[in-house]
Amino acid sequence: MDEKTLIAKRVALELQDGFLVNLGIGLPTMVAAYLPNNMNVFFQSENGIIGMSALPEQGFALGDLTDAGGAFIGALPGACAFDSATSFGLIRGGHLDVTVLGGLQVDQSGQLANWMVPGKMVPGMGGAMDLVSGAKRVIVAMQHTAKGKSKIVQKCTLPLTSVRRVDLIVTDLAVLQPSEEGLILKETAPGVSIDQVKAATDCELIIPANVPEMQITE
């Protein structure tokens, strides 16, 4: 199982029947493919759809049916499309149960930076600020390191997305829960030791006496 699939499968376990869930661009969109059997979740994309499904089979993609990043998506029976004002009314009005977002950095206090790297051209913040501020629960799905450097840091050096603390961080090495005291190591990935997580993290972790392994099926 590759790292992104592991992360998506673990995040899917956080969702519940009947939830309205926003999936951010990139890795988070994979979560839709790994819902537990018989679970009904309503996936929303900020460009204006509720009821998007996992990526369609090859050859069935429609050019005008995409997520906020322009990637092709499927649509379930009964899905609905609407304008951007309605979409952001849902987000800013606190109607989303969960948003799943990628990240560039998350720091020891649980703050997220995920929208730009200074000096590089970016299309803009998009809905990230609204999603982190408006969703009832914020889950960050990202790889633990990039180019040999930890993305879990003592303090974000990149521009923050929001001053709000995120609720959960799922990486290819661990599940971390931000708290007032710091980042709590809740789970390790299959075959990953606590020492490996600590070595790949650029801040102190709170480590309980018992840290279980992620319960991921192949």
mmCIF file of C-alpha atoms in Angstrom:
data_model
loop_
_atom_site.group_PDB
_atom_site.id
_atom_site.type_symbol
_atom_site.label_atom_id
_atom_site.label_comp_id
_atom_site.label_asym_id
_atom_site.label_seq_id
_atom_site.Cartn_x
_atom_site.Cartn_y
_atom_site.Cartn_z
ATOM 1 C CA MET A 1 0.000 0.000 0.000
ATOM 2 C CA ASP A 2 1.456 3.384 -0.958
ATOM 3 C CA GLU A 3 1.694 6.254 1.516
ATOM 4 C CA LYS A 4 -1.166 8.333 0.086
ATOM 5 C CA THR A 5 -3.553 5.371 0.081
ATOM 6 C CA LEU A 6 -2.690 4.613 3.720
ATOM 7 C CA ILE A 7 -3.433 8.210 4.707
ATOM 8 C CA ALA A 8 -6.727 8.280 2.782
ATOM 9 C CA LYS A 9 -7.884 4.991 4.301
ATOM 10 C CA ARG A 10 -7.104 6.182 7.817
ATOM 11 C CA VAL A 11 -8.916 9.491 7.322
ATOM 12 C CA ALA A 12 -11.975 7.632 5.989
ATOM 13 C CA LEU A 13 -12.292 5.931 9.382
ATOM 14 C CA GLU A 14 -12.968 9.351 10.961
ATOM 15 C CA LEU A 15 -16.160 9.879 8.946
ATOM 16 C CA GLN A 16 -19.661 8.945 10.060
ATOM 17 C CA ASP A 17 -22.924 8.123 8.343
ATOM 18 C CA GLY A 18 -24.784 11.231 7.196
ATOM 19 C CA PHE A 19 -21.817 13.602 7.475
ATOM 20 C CA LEU A 20 -21.400 16.550 5.094
ATOM 21 C CA VAL A 21 -17.689 16.493 4.247
ATOM 22 C CA ASN A 22 -15.472 18.780 2.196
ATOM 23 C CA LEU A 23 -12.446 17.220 0.500
ATOM 24 C CA GLY A 24 -9.577 19.538 -0.354
ATOM 25 C CA ILE A 25 -7.488 19.426 -3.513
ATOM 26 C CA GLY A 26 -5.054 16.559 -4.059
ATOM 27 C CA LEU A 27 -4.611 13.732 -1.566
ATOM 28 C CA PRO A 28 -7.849 14.436 0.383
ATOM 29 C CA THR A 29 -9.973 13.614 -2.694
ATOM 30 C CA MET A 30 -8.799 9.994 -2.378
ATOM 31 C CA VAL A 31 -10.769 9.608 0.862
ATOM 32 C CA ALA A 32 -14.047 9.198 -1.065
ATOM 33 C CA ALA A 33 -12.829 5.866 -2.445
ATOM 34 C CA TYR A 34 -12.286 4.268 0.977
ATOM 35 C CA LEU A 35 -15.488 4.757 2.938
ATOM 36 C CA PRO A 36 -16.539 1.798 5.104
ATOM 37 C CA ASN A 37 -19.230 -0.386 3.532
ATOM 38 C CA ASN A 38 -22.835 0.839 3.804
ATOM 39 C CA MET A 39 -21.799 4.309 4.962
ATOM 40 C CA ASN A 40 -23.474 7.285 3.313
ATOM 41 C CA VAL A 41 -21.417 10.456 3.359
ATOM 42 C CA PHE A 42 -22.227 13.598 1.380
ATOM 43 C CA PHE A 43 -19.037 14.959 -0.157
ATOM 44 C CA GLN A 44 -18.920 18.659 -0.988
ATOM 45 C CA SER A 45 -16.489 20.554 -3.190
ATOM 46 C CA GLU A 46 -16.185 24.312 -2.742
ATOM 47 C CA ASN A 47 -16.684 24.998 -6.452
ATOM 48 C CA GLY A 48 -20.336 23.993 -5.976
ATOM 49 C CA ILE A 49 -21.363 20.353 -5.679
ATOM 50 C CA ILE A 50 -22.715 18.048 -2.995
ATOM 51 C CA GLY A 51 -22.782 14.360 -3.846
ATOM 52 C CA MET A 52 -19.463 13.931 -5.581
ATOM 53 C CA SER A 53 -18.108 10.407 -5.663
ATOM 54 C CA ALA A 54 -14.754 8.766 -6.156
ATOM 55 C CA LEU A 55 -12.997 9.342 -9.443
ATOM 56 C CA PRO A 56 -14.939 7.862 -12.382
ATOM 57 C CA GLU A 57 -13.630 4.869 -14.272
ATOM 58 C CA GLN A 58 -11.295 5.556 -17.170
ATOM 59 C CA GLY A 59 -13.224 6.838 -20.154
ATOM 60 C CA PHE A 60 -16.223 8.050 -18.142
ATOM 61 C CA ALA A 61 -14.883 11.427 -17.018
ATOM 62 C CA LEU A 62 -16.942 14.476 -18.011
ATOM 63 C CA GLY A 63 -15.092 17.658 -18.915
ATOM 64 C CA ASP A 64 -17.456 19.911 -16.980
ATOM 65 C CA LEU A 65 -17.614 17.801 -13.791
ATOM 66 C CA THR A 66 -14.571 18.594 -11.665
ATOM 67 C CA ASP A 67 -13.539 19.388 -8.126
ATOM 68 C CA ALA A 68 -12.146 22.735 -6.979
ATOM 69 C CA GLY A 69 -8.705 21.813 -8.304
ATOM 70 C CA GLY A 70 -9.987 20.947 -11.770
ATOM 71 C CA ALA A 71 -9.612 17.170 -11.317
ATOM 72 C CA PHE A 72 -12.364 14.957 -12.708
ATOM 73 C CA ILE A 73 -14.944 13.632 -10.243
ATOM 74 C CA GLY A 74 -18.015 11.438 -10.335
ATOM 75 C CA ALA A 75 -21.489 12.328 -9.099
ATOM 76 C CA LEU A 76 -23.917 10.133 -7.184
ATOM 77 C CA PRO A 77 -27.633 9.914 -8.038
ATOM 78 C CA GLY A 78 -29.297 12.934 -6.439
ATOM 79 C CA ALA A 79 -26.147 15.066 -6.442
ATOM 80 C CA CYS A 80 -26.724 18.791 -6.743
ATOM 81 C CA ALA A 81 -24.698 21.665 -8.166
ATOM 82 C CA PHE A 82 -24.925 25.312 -7.109
ATOM 83 C CA ASP A 83 -23.101 28.603 -7.350
ATOM 84 C CA SER A 84 -20.042 29.687 -5.399
ATOM 85 C CA ALA A 85 -22.035 31.990 -3.091
ATOM 86 C CA THR A 86 -24.196 29.082 -1.913
ATOM 87 C CA SER A 87 -21.153 26.861 -1.515
ATOM 88 C CA PHE A 88 -19.325 29.343 0.686
ATOM 89 C CA GLY A 89 -22.528 30.046 2.604
ATOM 90 C CA LEU A 90 -22.474 26.371 3.619
ATOM 91 C CA ILE A 91 -18.816 26.580 4.585
ATOM 92 C CA ARG A 92 -18.906 29.898 6.454
ATOM 93 C CA GLY A 93 -22.243 29.076 8.068
ATOM 94 C CA GLY A 94 -20.751 26.127 9.969
ATOM 95 C CA HIS A 95 -22.732 23.452 8.103
ATOM 96 C CA LEU A 96 -19.786 21.196 7.223
ATOM 97 C CA ASP A 97 -19.219 18.345 9.666
ATOM 98 C CA VAL A 98 -15.651 17.769 8.495
ATOM 99 C CA THR A 99 -13.132 19.229 6.080
ATOM 100 C CA VAL A 100 -10.104 17.203 4.988
ATOM 101 C CA LEU A 101 -7.221 19.363 3.781
ATOM 102 C CA GLY A 102 -3.654 18.886 2.673
ATOM 103 C CA GLY A 103 -0.858 20.708 4.460
ATOM 104 C CA LEU A 104 2.570 22.217 3.925
ATOM 105 C CA GLN A 105 3.257 22.542 7.668
ATOM 106 C CA VAL A 106 1.452 21.966 10.952
ATOM 107 C CA ASP A 107 3.076 23.210 14.108
ATOM 108 C CA GLN A 108 3.207 22.141 17.731
ATOM 109 C CA SER A 109 0.179 24.263 18.594
ATOM 110 C CA GLY A 110 -1.880 22.670 15.808
ATOM 111 C CA GLN A 111 -1.871 25.627 13.424
ATOM 112 C CA LEU A 112 -1.888 24.879 9.705
ATOM 113 C CA ALA A 113 -0.017 26.446 6.793
ATOM 114 C CA ASN A 114 -1.246 25.060 3.504
ATOM 115 C CA TRP A 115 -1.776 27.741 0.907
ATOM 116 C CA MET A 116 1.510 29.283 -0.252
ATOM 117 C CA VAL A 117 5.282 29.199 -0.216
ATOM 118 C CA PRO A 118 6.725 32.751 -0.258
ATOM 119 C CA GLY A 119 8.358 33.605 -3.554
ATOM 120 C CA LYS A 120 6.421 31.025 -5.544
ATOM 121 C CA MET A 121 3.487 31.830 -7.781
ATOM 122 C CA VAL A 122 0.182 30.542 -6.405
ATOM 123 C CA PRO A 123 -3.400 30.936 -7.656
ATOM 124 C CA GLY A 124 -4.531 32.247 -4.263
ATOM 125 C CA MET A 125 -5.804 30.981 -0.948
ATOM 126 C CA GLY A 126 -9.014 29.617 -2.436
ATOM 127 C CA GLY A 127 -11.374 28.267 0.217
ATOM 128 C CA ALA A 128 -8.737 27.030 2.668
ATOM 129 C CA MET A 129 -9.136 29.934 5.111
ATOM 130 C CA ASP A 130 -12.937 29.600 5.097
ATOM 131 C CA LEU A 131 -12.801 25.813 5.509
ATOM 132 C CA VAL A 132 -10.413 25.841 8.477
ATOM 133 C CA SER A 133 -12.429 28.585 10.149
ATOM 134 C CA GLY A 134 -15.917 27.286 9.332
ATOM 135 C CA ALA A 135 -15.962 23.471 9.441
ATOM 136 C CA LYS A 136 -16.935 21.752 12.677
ATOM 137 C CA ARG A 137 -13.879 19.493 12.459
ATOM 138 C CA VAL A 138 -10.635 19.967 10.513
ATOM 139 C CA ILE A 139 -8.496 16.976 9.531
ATOM 140 C CA VAL A 140 -5.116 17.472 7.859
ATOM 141 C CA ALA A 141 -4.057 14.669 5.527
ATOM 142 C CA MET A 142 -0.436 14.923 4.422
ATOM 143 C CA GLN A 143 2.876 13.127 4.242
ATOM 144 C CA HIS A 144 5.009 13.507 7.369
ATOM 145 C CA THR A 145 8.096 14.779 5.532
ATOM 146 C CA ALA A 146 8.928 16.418 2.205
ATOM 147 C CA LYS A 147 12.371 16.428 0.583
ATOM 148 C CA GLY A 148 13.852 15.083 3.793
ATOM 149 C CA LYS A 149 12.374 17.799 6.018
ATOM 150 C CA SER A 150 9.605 17.377 8.561
ATOM 151 C CA LYS A 151 6.249 19.014 7.893
ATOM 152 C CA ILE A 152 5.426 18.737 11.608
ATOM 153 C CA VAL A 153 7.313 21.672 13.109
ATOM 154 C CA GLN A 154 7.706 23.623 16.328
ATOM 155 C CA LYS A 155 6.312 26.776 14.713
ATOM 156 C CA CYS A 156 5.100 27.322 11.154
ATOM 157 C CA THR A 157 7.497 29.356 9.021
ATOM 158 C CA LEU A 158 5.017 29.532 6.124
ATOM 159 C CA PRO A 159 1.970 31.842 6.143
ATOM 160 C CA LEU A 160 -0.806 30.465 8.342
ATOM 161 C CA THR A 161 -4.131 29.459 6.833
ATOM 162 C CA SER A 162 -6.068 30.280 10.012
ATOM 163 C CA VAL A 163 -5.378 30.957 13.672
ATOM 164 C CA ARG A 164 -7.706 28.083 14.549
ATOM 165 C CA ARG A 165 -6.127 24.862 15.797
ATOM 166 C CA VAL A 166 -6.868 21.847 13.588
ATOM 167 C CA ASP A 167 -8.468 18.773 15.147
ATOM 168 C CA LEU A 168 -6.447 15.850 13.756
ATOM 169 C CA ILE A 169 -3.356 15.233 11.618
ATOM 170 C CA VAL A 170 -3.030 11.992 9.648
ATOM 171 C CA THR A 171 0.308 11.272 7.982
ATOM 172 C CA ASP A 172 2.018 8.242 6.487
ATOM 173 C CA LEU A 173 3.780 7.723 9.838
ATOM 174 C CA ALA A 174 1.263 8.652 12.526
ATOM 175 C CA VAL A 175 -1.996 10.108 13.758
ATOM 176 C CA LEU A 176 -1.456 13.241 15.837
ATOM 177 C CA GLN A 177 -4.019 15.137 17.892
ATOM 178 C CA PRO A 178 -3.327 18.793 18.688
ATOM 179 C CA SER A 179 -4.147 19.902 22.228
ATOM 180 C CA GLU A 180 -3.514 22.833 24.562
ATOM 181 C CA GLU A 181 -0.376 21.036 25.768
ATOM 182 C CA GLY A 182 0.965 20.093 22.327
ATOM 183 C CA LEU A 183 0.724 17.284 19.768
ATOM 184 C CA ILE A 184 -0.390 13.940 21.148
ATOM 185 C CA LEU A 185 0.801 10.808 19.345
ATOM 186 C CA LYS A 186 -2.426 8.805 19.018
ATOM 187 C CA GLU A 187 -1.365 6.059 16.569
ATOM 188 C CA THR A 188 1.591 4.915 14.535
ATOM 189 C CA ALA A 189 1.374 3.637 10.968
ATOM 190 C CA PRO A 190 1.739 -0.123 10.400
ATOM 191 C CA GLY A 191 5.341 -1.164 10.931
ATOM 192 C CA VAL A 192 6.423 2.295 12.144
ATOM 193 C CA SER A 193 7.958 2.674 15.599
ATOM 194 C CA ILE A 194 7.511 5.565 18.008
ATOM 195 C CA ASP A 195 11.221 6.360 17.624
ATOM 196 C CA GLN A 196 10.784 6.654 13.848
ATOM 197 C CA VAL A 197 7.931 9.113 14.317
ATOM 198 C CA LYS A 198 9.974 11.171 16.768
ATOM 199 C CA ALA A 199 12.961 11.227 14.415
ATOM 200 C CA ALA A 200 10.797 12.523 11.562
ATOM 201 C CA THR A 201 9.176 15.260 13.668
ATOM 202 C CA ASP A 202 10.699 18.685 14.334
ATOM 203 C CA CYS A 203 8.929 19.298 17.636
ATOM 204 C CA GLU A 204 8.268 17.525 20.901
ATOM 205 C CA LEU A 205 5.416 15.017 20.998
ATOM 206 C CA ILE A 206 3.262 13.977 23.930
ATOM 207 C CA ILE A 207 3.504 10.191 23.980
ATOM 208 C CA PRO A 208 0.932 8.234 26.011
ATOM 209 C CA ALA A 209 1.828 4.981 27.732
ATOM 210 C CA ASN A 210 -0.012 3.018 25.062
ATOM 211 C CA VAL A 211 0.185 4.061 21.397
ATOM 212 C CA PRO A 212 -1.725 1.644 19.142
ATOM 213 C CA GLU A 213 -1.034 0.956 15.484
ATOM 214 C CA MET A 214 -3.443 2.238 12.805
ATOM 215 C CA GLN A 215 -6.088 -0.346 12.016
ATOM 216 C CA ILE A 216 -5.842 -0.246 8.224
ATOM 217 C CA THR A 217 -6.988 -3.077 5.962
ATOM 218 C CA GLU A 218 -5.124 -3.882 2.763
#
